[in-house]
Amino acid sequence: MRFVDIVVSSSQGEKKMFECQYCNAKFKSERTLMVHVCEPKRRWMNKDEKYSRLAFYAFNRFYELTHAVGKPIDFDMFAKSKFYIGFTKFGKHIININAINPEEFIDFVIQNSVKLDKWTSDLVYNTYIQELNRKESADRAVERSILLMQKWGEEYERPFNKFFKEVSKPLAIHYIKSGRISPWVIFNSDNGAELIDSFSDEELVLINDYLEPSFWTRKFNARVEDVQFVKMILNKAGI
Ligand SMILES: [Zn+2]
């Protein structure tokens, strides 16, 4: 129990002093100790915040994947690590950008030997998204994209299958750039293809790196059965 405050006696054994177990500062009253906040205590108090849990998970994965430490890692080791700030910044970043499959994203930055201070850069996330889109199976891509359409439908109170016809262009660009809507679905739906056709040259420049038309043309030619499957699902759903 880390939050049990330790009561210590002074050297004379008369006047009681209250010591912060995180930074060892001493206080005359227990109340002062209770309201006292120092950086080590703050790290422990925020232990169960989502960003902190993600950061601690990433810290663990880092040592697991790089085999840097043989023993199990506890939170104390993390809280005292010089990398604490870098990892928690990354935890907050994952939440801010609402990263797809956070665990996979964490493994991605570690396995690609990205330097910790670059983990929060847009370029790194975009590369991750491109790779995720490229590697993802067709059925998973369809499932994920339809879930997004349903979320959109709830928010705008529209049937989800009107997504490609009615989504605003800026929002569509945002979804494409953040990898939320898979090329599997965009290119294999007539309405999706029409949406792409409706973009201006300037808008296409913004999304081309994410859509990678030549990559997907090659992929679709090699995966005819998957393409048929995707088209069948999208047709049935009226997307
Ligand atoms: Zn303290």
JSON list of C-alpha atoms and ligand atoms in Angstrom, two decimals:
[
{"chain": "A", "resi": 1, "resn": "MET", "atom": "CA", "xyz": [0.00, 0.00, 0.00]},
{"chain": "A", "resi": 2, "resn": "ARG", "atom": "CA", "xyz": [1.86, 3.02, -1.26]},
{"chain": "A", "resi": 3, "resn": "PHE", "atom": "CA", "xyz": [-0.55, 5.62, 0.00]},
{"chain": "A", "resi": 4, "resn": "VAL", "atom": "CA", "xyz": [-0.34, 4.75, 3.65]},
{"chain": "A", "resi": 5, "resn": "ASP", "atom": "CA", "xyz": [1.59, 7.64, 5.05]},
{"chain": "A", "resi": 6, "resn": "ILE", "atom": "CA", "xyz": [4.47, 6.79, 7.28]},
{"chain": "A", "resi": 7, "resn": "VAL", "atom": "CA", "xyz": [4.62, 8.38, 10.67]},
{"chain": "A", "resi": 8, "resn": "VAL", "atom": "CA", "xyz": [8.12, 8.89, 11.92]},
{"chain": "A", "resi": 9, "resn": "SER", "atom": "CA", "xyz": [9.40, 10.15, 15.21]},
{"chain": "A", "resi": 10, "resn": "SER", "atom": "CA", "xyz": [11.96, 12.86, 15.50]},
{"chain": "A", "resi": 11, "resn": "SER", "atom": "CA", "xyz": [15.36, 12.04, 16.94]},
{"chain": "A", "resi": 12, "resn": "GLN", "atom": "CA", "xyz": [14.22, 13.18, 20.38]},
{"chain": "A", "resi": 13, "resn": "GLY", "atom": "CA", "xyz": [11.25, 10.86, 20.18]},
{"chain": "A", "resi": 14, "resn": "GLU", "atom": "CA", "xyz": [8.96, 13.61, 21.38]},
{"chain": "A", "resi": 15, "resn": "LYS", "atom": "CA", "xyz": [7.67, 15.61, 18.45]},
{"chain": "A", "resi": 16, "resn": "LYS", "atom": "CA", "xyz": [6.10, 13.48, 15.74]},
{"chain": "A", "resi": 17, "resn": "MET", "atom": "CA", "xyz": [7.02, 14.25, 12.14]},
{"chain": "A", "resi": 18, "resn": "PHE", "atom": "CA", "xyz": [5.19, 13.07, 9.08]},
{"chain": "A", "resi": 19, "resn": "GLU", "atom": "CA", "xyz": [7.24, 12.00, 6.12]},
{"chain": "A", "resi": 20, "resn": "CYS", "atom": "CA", "xyz": [6.29, 11.76, 2.49]},
{"chain": "A", "resi": 21, "resn": "GLN", "atom": "CA", "xyz": [7.25, 8.28, 1.42]},
{"chain": "A", "resi": 22, "resn": "TYR", "atom": "CA", "xyz": [7.78, 9.45, -2.17]},
{"chain": "A", "resi": 23, "resn": "CYS", "atom": "CA", "xyz": [10.19, 12.32, -1.68]},
{"chain": "A", "resi": 24, "resn": "ASN", "atom": "CA", "xyz": [11.01, 11.99, 2.03]},
{"chain": "A", "resi": 25, "resn": "ALA", "atom": "CA", "xyz": [10.00, 15.57, 2.81]},
{"chain": "A", "resi": 26, "resn": "LYS", "atom": "CA", "xyz": [9.00, 15.92, 6.48]},
{"chain": "A", "resi": 27, "resn": "PHE", "atom": "CA", "xyz": [5.97, 17.79, 7.82]},
{"chain": "A", "resi": 28, "resn": "LYS", "atom": "CA", "xyz": [4.79, 18.73, 11.27]},
{"chain": "A", "resi": 29, "resn": "SER", "atom": "CA", "xyz": [1.15, 17.95, 10.67]},
{"chain": "A", "resi": 30, "resn": "GLU", "atom": "CA", "xyz": [-0.45, 14.97, 9.03]},
{"chain": "A", "resi": 31, "resn": "ARG", "atom": "CA", "xyz": [-2.82, 17.29, 7.19]},
{"chain": "A", "resi": 32, "resn": "THR", "atom": "CA", "xyz": [0.02, 19.10, 5.48]},
{"chain": "A", "resi": 33, "resn": "LEU", "atom": "CA", "xyz": [1.44, 15.76, 4.41]},
{"chain": "A", "resi": 34, "resn": "MET", "atom": "CA", "xyz": [-1.93, 14.69, 3.04]},
{"chain": "A", "resi": 35, "resn": "VAL", "atom": "CA", "xyz": [-2.24, 17.76, 0.81]},
{"chain": "A", "resi": 36, "resn": "HIS", "atom": "CA", "xyz": [1.42, 17.79, -0.12]},
{"chain": "A", "resi": 37, "resn": "VAL", "atom": "CA", "xyz": [2.06, 16.87, -3.75]},
{"chain": "A", "resi": 38, "resn": "CYS", "atom": "CA", "xyz": [5.47, 16.23, -5.20]},
{"chain": "A", "resi": 39, "resn": "GLU", "atom": "CA", "xyz": [6.37, 14.80, -8.60]},
{"chain": "A", "resi": 40, "resn": "PRO", "atom": "CA", "xyz": [6.93, 11.22, -7.40]},
{"chain": "A", "resi": 41, "resn": "LYS", "atom": "CA", "xyz": [3.64, 11.26, -5.47]},
{"chain": "A", "resi": 42, "resn": "ARG", "atom": "CA", "xyz": [1.82, 12.75, -8.45]},
{"chain": "A", "resi": 43, "resn": "ARG", "atom": "CA", "xyz": [3.05, 9.92, -10.66]},
{"chain": "A", "resi": 44, "resn": "TRP", "atom": "CA", "xyz": [1.65, 7.39, -8.22]},
{"chain": "A", "resi": 45, "resn": "MET", "atom": "CA", "xyz": [-1.64, 9.27, -7.83]},
{"chain": "A", "resi": 46, "resn": "ASN", "atom": "CA", "xyz": [-2.11, 9.21, -11.61]},
{"chain": "A", "resi": 47, "resn": "LYS", "atom": "CA", "xyz": [-1.14, 5.56, -11.89]},
{"chain": "A", "resi": 48, "resn": "ASP", "atom": "CA", "xyz": [-4.59, 4.43, -13.00]},
{"chain": "A", "resi": 49, "resn": "GLU", "atom": "CA", "xyz": [-5.31, 7.28, -15.40]},
{"chain": "A", "resi": 50, "resn": "LYS", "atom": "CA", "xyz": [-5.74, 5.99, -18.93]},
{"chain": "A", "resi": 51, "resn": "TYR", "atom": "CA", "xyz": [-2.66, 7.78, -20.30]},
{"chain": "A", "resi": 52, "resn": "SER", "atom": "CA", "xyz": [-0.55, 6.43, -17.45]},
{"chain": "A", "resi": 53, "resn": "ARG", "atom": "CA", "xyz": [-1.77, 2.87, -17.98]},
{"chain": "A", "resi": 54, "resn": "LEU", "atom": "CA", "xyz": [-0.99, 3.11, -21.70]},
{"chain": "A", "resi": 55, "resn": "ALA", "atom": "CA", "xyz": [2.44, 4.57, -20.91]},
{"chain": "A", "resi": 56, "resn": "PHE", "atom": "CA", "xyz": [3.19, 1.84, -18.40]},
{"chain": "A", "resi": 57, "resn": "TYR", "atom": "CA", "xyz": [2.03, -0.80, -20.87]},
{"chain": "A", "resi": 58, "resn": "ALA", "atom": "CA", "xyz": [4.34, 0.70, -23.54]},
{"chain": "A", "resi": 59, "resn": "PHE", "atom": "CA", "xyz": [7.21, 0.80, -21.04]},
{"chain": "A", "resi": 60, "resn": "ASN", "atom": "CA", "xyz": [6.68, -2.89, -20.32]},
{"chain": "A", "resi": 61, "resn": "ARG", "atom": "CA", "xyz": [6.44, -3.76, -24.00]},
{"chain": "A", "resi": 62, "resn": "PHE", "atom": "CA", "xyz": [9.61, -1.82, -24.68]},
{"chain": "A", "resi": 63, "resn": "TYR", "atom": "CA", "xyz": [11.58, -3.95, -22.25]},
{"chain": "A", "resi": 64, "resn": "GLU", "atom": "CA", "xyz": [9.83, -7.14, -23.36]},
{"chain": "A", "resi": 65, "resn": "LEU", "atom": "CA", "xyz": [10.50, -6.61, -27.05]},
{"chain": "A", "resi": 66, "resn": "THR", "atom": "CA", "xyz": [14.04, -5.35, -26.65]},
{"chain": "A", "resi": 67, "resn": "HIS", "atom": "CA", "xyz": [14.84, -7.94, -23.95]},
{"chain": "A", "resi": 68, "resn": "ALA", "atom": "CA", "xyz": [16.57, -5.19, -22.06]},
{"chain": "A", "resi": 69, "resn": "VAL", "atom": "CA", "xyz": [15.52, -6.38, -18.62]},
{"chain": "A", "resi": 70, "resn": "GLY", "atom": "CA", "xyz": [15.13, -9.92, -17.37]},
{"chain": "A", "resi": 71, "resn": "LYS", "atom": "CA", "xyz": [13.07, -9.22, -14.29]},
{"chain": "A", "resi": 72, "resn": "PRO", "atom": "CA", "xyz": [9.40, -8.17, -14.17]},
{"chain": "A", "resi": 73, "resn": "ILE", "atom": "CA", "xyz": [8.84, -4.44, -14.30]},
{"chain": "A", "resi": 74, "resn": "ASP", "atom": "CA", "xyz": [6.73, -2.83, -11.61]},
{"chain": "A", "resi": 75, "resn": "PHE", "atom": "CA", "xyz": [5.20, 0.61, -11.52]},
{"chain": "A", "resi": 76, "resn": "ASP", "atom": "CA", "xyz": [7.83, 1.88, -9.11]},
{"chain": "A", "resi": 77, "resn": "MET", "atom": "CA", "xyz": [10.53, 1.19, -11.68]},
{"chain": "A", "resi": 78, "resn": "PHE", "atom": "CA", "xyz": [8.48, 3.07, -14.27]},
{"chain": "A", "resi": 79, "resn": "ALA", "atom": "CA", "xyz": [7.72, 6.02, -11.99]},
{"chain": "A", "resi": 80, "resn": "LYS", "atom": "CA", "xyz": [11.43, 6.38, -11.21]},
{"chain": "A", "resi": 81, "resn": "SER", "atom": "CA", "xyz": [12.56, 5.92, -14.81]},
{"chain": "A", "resi": 82, "resn": "LYS", "atom": "CA", "xyz": [14.13, 8.82, -16.69]},
{"chain": "A", "resi": 83, "resn": "PHE", "atom": "CA", "xyz": [11.83, 7.83, -19.55]},
{"chain": "A", "resi": 84, "resn": "TYR", "atom": "CA", "xyz": [8.64, 8.36, -17.52]},
{"chain": "A", "resi": 85, "resn": "ILE", "atom": "CA", "xyz": [7.86, 11.73, -19.10]},
{"chain": "A", "resi": 86, "resn": "GLY", "atom": "CA", "xyz": [8.49, 10.52, -22.65]},
{"chain": "A", "resi": 87, "resn": "PHE", "atom": "CA", "xyz": [6.26, 7.50, -22.19]},
{"chain": "A", "resi": 88, "resn": "THR", "atom": "CA", "xyz": [3.41, 9.40, -20.53]},
{"chain": "A", "resi": 89, "resn": "LYS", "atom": "CA", "xyz": [3.56, 12.01, -23.30]},
{"chain": "A", "resi": 90, "resn": "PHE", "atom": "CA", "xyz": [3.08, 9.13, -25.71]},
{"chain": "A", "resi": 91, "resn": "GLY", "atom": "CA", "xyz": [0.19, 7.75, -23.61]},
{"chain": "A", "resi": 92, "resn": "LYS", "atom": "CA", "xyz": [-1.57, 11.12, -23.83]},
{"chain": "A", "resi": 93, "resn": "HIS", "atom": "CA", "xyz": [-0.84, 11.30, -27.56]},
{"chain": "A", "resi": 94, "resn": "ILE", "atom": "CA", "xyz": [-2.48, 7.91, -28.15]},
{"chain": "A", "resi": 95, "resn": "ILE", "atom": "CA", "xyz": [-5.63, 9.19, -26.44]},
{"chain": "A", "resi": 96, "resn": "ASN", "atom": "CA", "xyz": [-5.56, 12.59, -28.21]},
{"chain": "A", "resi": 97, "resn": "ILE", "atom": "CA", "xyz": [-5.38, 11.13, -31.69]},
{"chain": "A", "resi": 98, "resn": "ASN", "atom": "CA", "xyz": [-7.65, 8.23, -30.73]},
{"chain": "A", "resi": 99, "resn": "ALA", "atom": "CA", "xyz": [-5.11, 5.86, -32.26]},
{"chain": "A", "resi": 100, "resn": "ILE", "atom": "CA", "xyz": [-6.38, 2.72, -33.93]},
{"chain": "A", "resi": 101, "resn": "ASN", "atom": "CA", "xyz": [-5.38, -0.46, -32.07]},
{"chain": "A", "resi": 102, "resn": "PRO", "atom": "CA", "xyz": [-3.15, 1.21, -29.46]},
{"chain": "A", "resi": 103, "resn": "GLU", "atom": "CA", "xyz": [-1.35, -2.03, -28.60]},
{"chain": "A", "resi": 104, "resn": "GLU", "atom": "CA", "xyz": [-0.34, -2.53, -32.21]},
{"chain": "A", "resi": 105, "resn": "PHE", "atom": "CA", "xyz": [0.75, 1.09, -32.48]},
{"chain": "A", "resi": 106, "resn": "ILE", "atom": "CA", "xyz": [2.94, 0.66, -29.41]},
{"chain": "A", "resi": 107, "resn": "ASP", "atom": "CA", "xyz": [4.58, -2.45, -30.87]},
{"chain": "A", "resi": 108, "resn": "PHE", "atom": "CA", "xyz": [5.02, -0.62, -34.17]},
{"chain": "A", "resi": 109, "resn": "VAL", "atom": "CA", "xyz": [7.09, 2.22, -32.72]},
{"chain": "A", "resi": 110, "resn": "ILE", "atom": "CA", "xyz": [9.20, -0.18, -30.67]},
{"chain": "A", "resi": 111, "resn": "GLN", "atom": "CA", "xyz": [9.82, -2.72, -33.41]},
{"chain": "A", "resi": 112, "resn": "ASN", "atom": "CA", "xyz": [10.72, -0.03, -35.92]},
{"chain": "A", "resi": 113, "resn": "SER", "atom": "CA", "xyz": [13.27, 1.36, -33.47]},
{"chain": "A", "resi": 114, "resn": "VAL", "atom": "CA", "xyz": [11.68, 4.80, -33.55]},
{"chain": "A", "resi": 115, "resn": "LYS", "atom": "CA", "xyz": [13.31, 7.12, -31.01]},
{"chain": "A", "resi": 116, "resn": "LEU", "atom": "CA", "xyz": [11.09, 7.84, -28.03]},
{"chain": "A", "resi": 117, "resn": "ASP", "atom": "CA", "xyz": [10.91, 11.59, -28.70]},
{"chain": "A", "resi": 118, "resn": "LYS", "atom": "CA", "xyz": [9.53, 10.84, -32.19]},
{"chain": "A", "resi": 119, "resn": "TRP", "atom": "CA", "xyz": [6.76, 8.52, -31.02]},
{"chain": "A", "resi": 120, "resn": "THR", "atom": "CA", "xyz": [4.31, 11.41, -30.96]},
{"chain": "A", "resi": 121, "resn": "SER", "atom": "CA", "xyz": [5.13, 12.73, -34.43]},
{"chain": "A", "resi": 122, "resn": "ASP", "atom": "CA", "xyz": [2.47, 12.75, -37.14]},
{"chain": "A", "resi": 123, "resn": "LEU", "atom": "CA", "xyz": [4.82, 11.10, -39.59]},
{"chain": "A", "resi": 124, "resn": "VAL", "atom": "CA", "xyz": [5.21, 8.06, -37.35]},
{"chain": "A", "resi": 125, "resn": "TYR", "atom": "CA", "xyz": [1.47, 7.62, -36.89]},
{"chain": "A", "resi": 126, "resn": "ASN", "atom": "CA", "xyz": [0.81, 8.09, -40.59]},
{"chain": "A", "resi": 127, "resn": "THR", "atom": "CA", "xyz": [3.39, 5.45, -41.46]},
{"chain": "A", "resi": 128, "resn": "TYR", "atom": "CA", "xyz": [1.75, 3.12, -38.94]},
{"chain": "A", "resi": 129, "resn": "ILE", "atom": "CA", "xyz": [-1.67, 3.72, -40.50]},
{"chain": "A", "resi": 130, "resn": "GLN", "atom": "CA", "xyz": [-0.40, 3.07, -44.02]},
{"chain": "A", "resi": 131, "resn": "GLU", "atom": "CA", "xyz": [1.17, -0.18, -42.89]},
{"chain": "A", "resi": 132, "resn": "LEU", "atom": "CA", "xyz": [-1.92, -1.20, -40.95]},
{"chain": "A", "resi": 133, "resn": "ASN", "atom": "CA", "xyz": [-4.16, -0.56, -43.94]},
{"chain": "A", "resi": 134, "resn": "ARG", "atom": "CA", "xyz": [-1.84, -2.48, -46.23]},
{"chain": "A", "resi": 135, "resn": "LYS", "atom": "CA", "xyz": [-1.53, -5.53, -44.00]},
{"chain": "A", "resi": 136, "resn": "GLU", "atom": "CA", "xyz": [-5.03, -5.76, -42.57]},
{"chain": "A", "resi": 137, "resn": "SER", "atom": "CA", "xyz": [-7.26, -8.60, -43.77]},
{"chain": "A", "resi": 138, "resn": "ALA", "atom": "CA", "xyz": [-10.21, -7.71, -46.00]},
{"chain": "A", "resi": 139, "resn": "ASP", "atom": "CA", "xyz": [-12.86, -8.82, -43.52]},
{"chain": "A", "resi": 140, "resn": "ARG", "atom": "CA", "xyz": [-11.30, -6.89, -40.67]},
{"chain": "A", "resi": 141, "resn": "ALA", "atom": "CA", "xyz": [-11.04, -3.79, -42.87]},
{"chain": "A", "resi": 142, "resn": "VAL", "atom": "CA", "xyz": [-14.72, -4.06, -43.78]},
{"chain": "A", "resi": 143, "resn": "GLU", "atom": "CA", "xyz": [-15.80, -4.61, -40.20]},
{"chain": "A", "resi": 144, "resn": "ARG", "atom": "CA", "xyz": [-13.80, -1.65, -38.91]},
{"chain": "A", "resi": 145, "resn": "SER", "atom": "CA", "xyz": [-15.00, 0.66, -41.68]},
{"chain": "A", "resi": 146, "resn": "ILE", "atom": "CA", "xyz": [-18.66, -0.25, -41.21]},
{"chain": "A", "resi": 147, "resn": "LEU", "atom": "CA", "xyz": [-18.35, 0.36, -37.48]},
{"chain": "A", "resi": 148, "resn": "LEU", "atom": "CA", "xyz": [-17.06, 3.83, -38.29]},
{"chain": "A", "resi": 149, "resn": "MET", "atom": "CA", "xyz": [-20.01, 4.43, -40.62]},
{"chain": "A", "resi": 150, "resn": "GLN", "atom": "CA", "xyz": [-22.38, 3.38, -37.87]},
{"chain": "A", "resi": 151, "resn": "LYS", "atom": "CA", "xyz": [-20.74, 5.81, -35.46]},
{"chain": "A", "resi": 152, "resn": "TRP", "atom": "CA", "xyz": [-21.04, 8.53, -38.08]},
{"chain": "A", "resi": 153, "resn": "GLY", "atom": "CA", "xyz": [-24.71, 7.58, -38.64]},
{"chain": "A", "resi": 154, "resn": "GLU", "atom": "CA", "xyz": [-25.48, 7.86, -34.94]},
{"chain": "A", "resi": 155, "resn": "GLU", "atom": "CA", "xyz": [-23.79, 11.21, -34.67]},
{"chain": "A", "resi": 156, "resn": "TYR", "atom": "CA", "xyz": [-25.51, 12.72, -37.71]},
{"chain": "A", "resi": 157, "resn": "GLU", "atom": "CA", "xyz": [-28.74, 10.75, -37.32]},
{"chain": "A", "resi": 158, "resn": "ARG", "atom": "CA", "xyz": [-28.49, 9.28, -40.78]},
{"chain": "A", "resi": 159, "resn": "PRO", "atom": "CA", "xyz": [-28.56, 5.69, -42.03]},
{"chain": "A", "resi": 160, "resn": "PHE", "atom": "CA", "xyz": [-24.99, 4.38, -41.90]},
{"chain": "A", "resi": 161, "resn": "ASN", "atom": "CA", "xyz": [-25.07, 3.22, -45.51]},
{"chain": "A", "resi": 162, "resn": "LYS", "atom": "CA", "xyz": [-25.49, 6.83, -46.70]},
{"chain": "A", "resi": 163, "resn": "PHE", "atom": "CA", "xyz": [-22.00, 7.52, -45.42]},
{"chain": "A", "resi": 164, "resn": "PHE", "atom": "CA", "xyz": [-20.21, 7.84, -48.77]},
{"chain": "A", "resi": 165, "resn": "LYS", "atom": "CA", "xyz": [-23.01, 9.92, -50.28]},
{"chain": "A", "resi": 166, "resn": "GLU", "atom": "CA", "xyz": [-23.43, 12.32, -47.40]},
{"chain": "A", "resi": 167, "resn": "VAL", "atom": "CA", "xyz": [-20.23, 12.59, -45.38]},
{"chain": "A", "resi": 168, "resn": "SER", "atom": "CA", "xyz": [-18.69, 16.06, -45.61]},
{"chain": "A", "resi": 169, "resn": "LYS", "atom": "CA", "xyz": [-15.47, 16.27, -47.58]},
{"chain": "A", "resi": 170, "resn": "PRO", "atom": "CA", "xyz": [-13.31, 17.60, -44.73]},
{"chain": "A", "resi": 171, "resn": "LEU", "atom": "CA", "xyz": [-14.53, 14.78, -42.50]},
{"chain": "A", "resi": 172, "resn": "ALA", "atom": "CA", "xyz": [-13.97, 12.20, -45.24]},
{"chain": "A", "resi": 173, "resn": "ILE", "atom": "CA", "xyz": [-10.42, 13.51, -45.72]},
{"chain": "A", "resi": 174, "resn": "HIS", "atom": "CA", "xyz": [-9.84, 13.33, -41.97]},
{"chain": "A", "resi": 175, "resn": "TYR", "atom": "CA", "xyz": [-11.11, 9.74, -41.83]},
{"chain": "A", "resi": 176, "resn": "ILE", "atom": "CA", "xyz": [-8.94, 8.70, -44.77]},
{"chain": "A", "resi": 177, "resn": "LYS", "atom": "CA", "xyz": [-5.84, 10.40, -43.39]},
{"chain": "A", "resi": 178, "resn": "SER", "atom": "CA", "xyz": [-6.32, 8.87, -39.98]},
{"chain": "A", "resi": 179, "resn": "GLY", "atom": "CA", "xyz": [-6.86, 5.45, -41.51]},
{"chain": "A", "resi": 180, "resn": "ARG", "atom": "CA", "xyz": [-10.36, 5.01, -40.14]},
{"chain": "A", "resi": 181, "resn": "ILE", "atom": "CA", "xyz": [-11.84, 4.06, -43.45]},
{"chain": "A", "resi": 182, "resn": "SER", "atom": "CA", "xyz": [-10.02, 1.36, -45.34]},
{"chain": "A", "resi": 183, "resn": "PRO", "atom": "CA", "xyz": [-9.11, 1.47, -49.05]},
{"chain": "A", "resi": 184, "resn": "TRP", "atom": "CA", "xyz": [-10.64, -2.02, -49.18]},
{"chain": "A", "resi": 185, "resn": "VAL", "atom": "CA", "xyz": [-14.01, -0.37, -48.70]},
{"chain": "A", "resi": 186, "resn": "ILE", "atom": "CA", "xyz": [-13.50, 2.95, -50.48]},
{"chain": "A", "resi": 187, "resn": "PHE", "atom": "CA", "xyz": [-12.33, 1.45, -53.75]},
{"chain": "A", "resi": 188, "resn": "ASN", "atom": "CA", "xyz": [-14.75, -1.48, -53.77]},
{"chain": "A", "resi": 189, "resn": "SER", "atom": "CA", "xyz": [-17.88, 0.58, -53.28]},
{"chain": "A", "resi": 190, "resn": "ASP", "atom": "CA", "xyz": [-19.31, 2.58, -56.21]},
{"chain": "A", "resi": 191, "resn": "ASN", "atom": "CA", "xyz": [-20.31, 5.33, -53.81]},
{"chain": "A", "resi": 192, "resn": "GLY", "atom": "CA", "xyz": [-16.85, 5.31, -52.28]},
{"chain": "A", "resi": 193, "resn": "ALA", "atom": "CA", "xyz": [-15.24, 5.59, -55.68]},
{"chain": "A", "resi": 194, "resn": "GLU", "atom": "CA", "xyz": [-17.62, 8.44, -56.54]},
{"chain": "A", "resi": 195, "resn": "LEU", "atom": "CA", "xyz": [-16.61, 10.26, -53.38]},
{"chain": "A", "resi": 196, "resn": "ILE", "atom": "CA", "xyz": [-12.96, 9.98, -54.40]},
{"chain": "A", "resi": 197, "resn": "ASP", "atom": "CA", "xyz": [-13.81, 11.22, -57.92]},
{"chain": "A", "resi": 198, "resn": "SER", "atom": "CA", "xyz": [-15.52, 14.26, -56.42]},
{"chain": "A", "resi": 199, "resn": "PHE", "atom": "CA", "xyz": [-12.33, 15.46, -54.72]},
{"chain": "A", "resi": 200, "resn": "SER", "atom": "CA", "xyz": [-10.41, 18.33, -56.27]},
{"chain": "A", "resi": 201, "resn": "ASP", "atom": "CA", "xyz": [-6.78, 17.91, -57.28]},
{"chain": "A", "resi": 202, "resn": "GLU", "atom": "CA", "xyz": [-5.71, 19.75, -54.11]},
{"chain": "A", "resi": 203, "resn": "GLU", "atom": "CA", "xyz": [-7.79, 17.43, -51.97]},
{"chain": "A", "resi": 204, "resn": "LEU", "atom": "CA", "xyz": [-6.41, 14.38, -53.74]},
{"chain": "A", "resi": 205, "resn": "VAL", "atom": "CA", "xyz": [-2.89, 15.52, -52.96]},
{"chain": "A", "resi": 206, "resn": "LEU", "atom": "CA", "xyz": [-3.85, 15.46, -49.26]},
{"chain": "A", "resi": 207, "resn": "ILE", "atom": "CA", "xyz": [-5.09, 11.89, -49.35]},
{"chain": "A", "resi": 208, "resn": "ASN", "atom": "CA", "xyz": [-3.10, 10.15, -52.07]},
{"chain": "A", "resi": 209, "resn": "ASP", "atom": "CA", "xyz": [-0.35, 9.03, -49.71]},
{"chain": "A", "resi": 210, "resn": "TYR", "atom": "CA", "xyz": [-2.99, 7.31, -47.63]},
{"chain": "A", "resi": 211, "resn": "LEU", "atom": "CA", "xyz": [-5.01, 5.82, -50.45]},
{"chain": "A", "resi": 212, "resn": "GLU", "atom": "CA", "xyz": [-2.02, 4.63, -52.46]},
{"chain": "A", "resi": 213, "resn": "PRO", "atom": "CA", "xyz": [-4.08, 3.80, -55.56]},
{"chain": "A", "resi": 214, "resn": "SER", "atom": "CA", "xyz": [-1.32, 1.94, -57.41]},
{"chain": "A", "resi": 215, "resn": "PHE", "atom": "CA", "xyz": [-0.59, -0.28, -54.40]},
{"chain": "A", "resi": 216, "resn": "TRP", "atom": "CA", "xyz": [-4.26, -1.14, -54.03]},
{"chain": "A", "resi": 217, "resn": "THR", "atom": "CA", "xyz": [-4.80, -1.78, -57.73]},
{"chain": "A", "resi": 218, "resn": "ARG", "atom": "CA", "xyz": [-2.00, -4.35, -57.60]},
{"chain": "A", "resi": 219, "resn": "LYS", "atom": "CA", "xyz": [-3.37, -5.84, -54.40]},
{"chain": "A", "resi": 220, "resn": "PHE", "atom": "CA", "xyz": [-6.92, -6.15, -55.71]},
{"chain": "A", "resi": 221, "resn": "ASN", "atom": "CA", "xyz": [-5.67, -7.84, -58.88]},
{"chain": "A", "resi": 222, "resn": "ALA", "atom": "CA", "xyz": [-3.89, -10.41, -56.76]},
{"chain": "A", "resi": 223, "resn": "ARG", "atom": "CA", "xyz": [-6.78, -10.94, -54.34]},
{"chain": "A", "resi": 224, "resn": "VAL", "atom": "CA", "xyz": [-9.80, -11.42, -56.55]},
{"chain": "A", "resi": 225, "resn": "GLU", "atom": "CA", "xyz": [-11.73, -13.55, -54.07]},
{"chain": "A", "resi": 226, "resn": "ASP", "atom": "CA", "xyz": [-11.32, -11.02, -51.29]},
{"chain": "A", "resi": 227, "resn": "VAL", "atom": "CA", "xyz": [-12.49, -8.27, -53.60]},
{"chain": "A", "resi": 228, "resn": "GLN", "atom": "CA", "xyz": [-15.61, -10.27, -54.46]},
{"chain": "A", "resi": 229, "resn": "PHE", "atom": "CA", "xyz": [-16.27, -10.88, -50.78]},
{"chain": "A", "resi": 230, "resn": "VAL", "atom": "CA", "xyz": [-15.93, -7.18, -49.92]},
{"chain": "A", "resi": 231, "resn": "LYS", "atom": "CA", "xyz": [-18.15, -6.12, -52.82]},
{"chain": "A", "resi": 232, "resn": "MET", "atom": "CA", "xyz": [-20.80, -8.64, -51.79]},
{"chain": "A", "resi": 233, "resn": "ILE", "atom": "CA", "xyz": [-20.88, -7.37, -48.20]},
{"chain": "A", "resi": 234, "resn": "LEU", "atom": "CA", "xyz": [-20.98, -3.71, -49.26]},
{"chain": "A", "resi": 235, "resn": "ASN", "atom": "CA", "xyz": [-23.72, -4.42, -51.79]},
{"chain": "A", "resi": 236, "resn": "LYS", "atom": "CA", "xyz": [-25.85, -6.22, -49.25]},
{"chain": "A", "resi": 237, "resn": "ALA", "atom": "CA", "xyz": [-25.48, -3.34, -46.82]},
{"chain": "A", "resi": 238, "resn": "GLY", "atom": "CA", "xyz": [-26.29, -0.81, -49.55]},
{"chain": "A", "resi": 239, "resn": "ILE", "atom": "CA", "xyz": [-23.06, 1.07, -48.94]},
{"chain": "B", "resi": 1, "resn": "ZN", "atom": "ZN", "xyz": [6.64, 14.10, -1.55]}
]
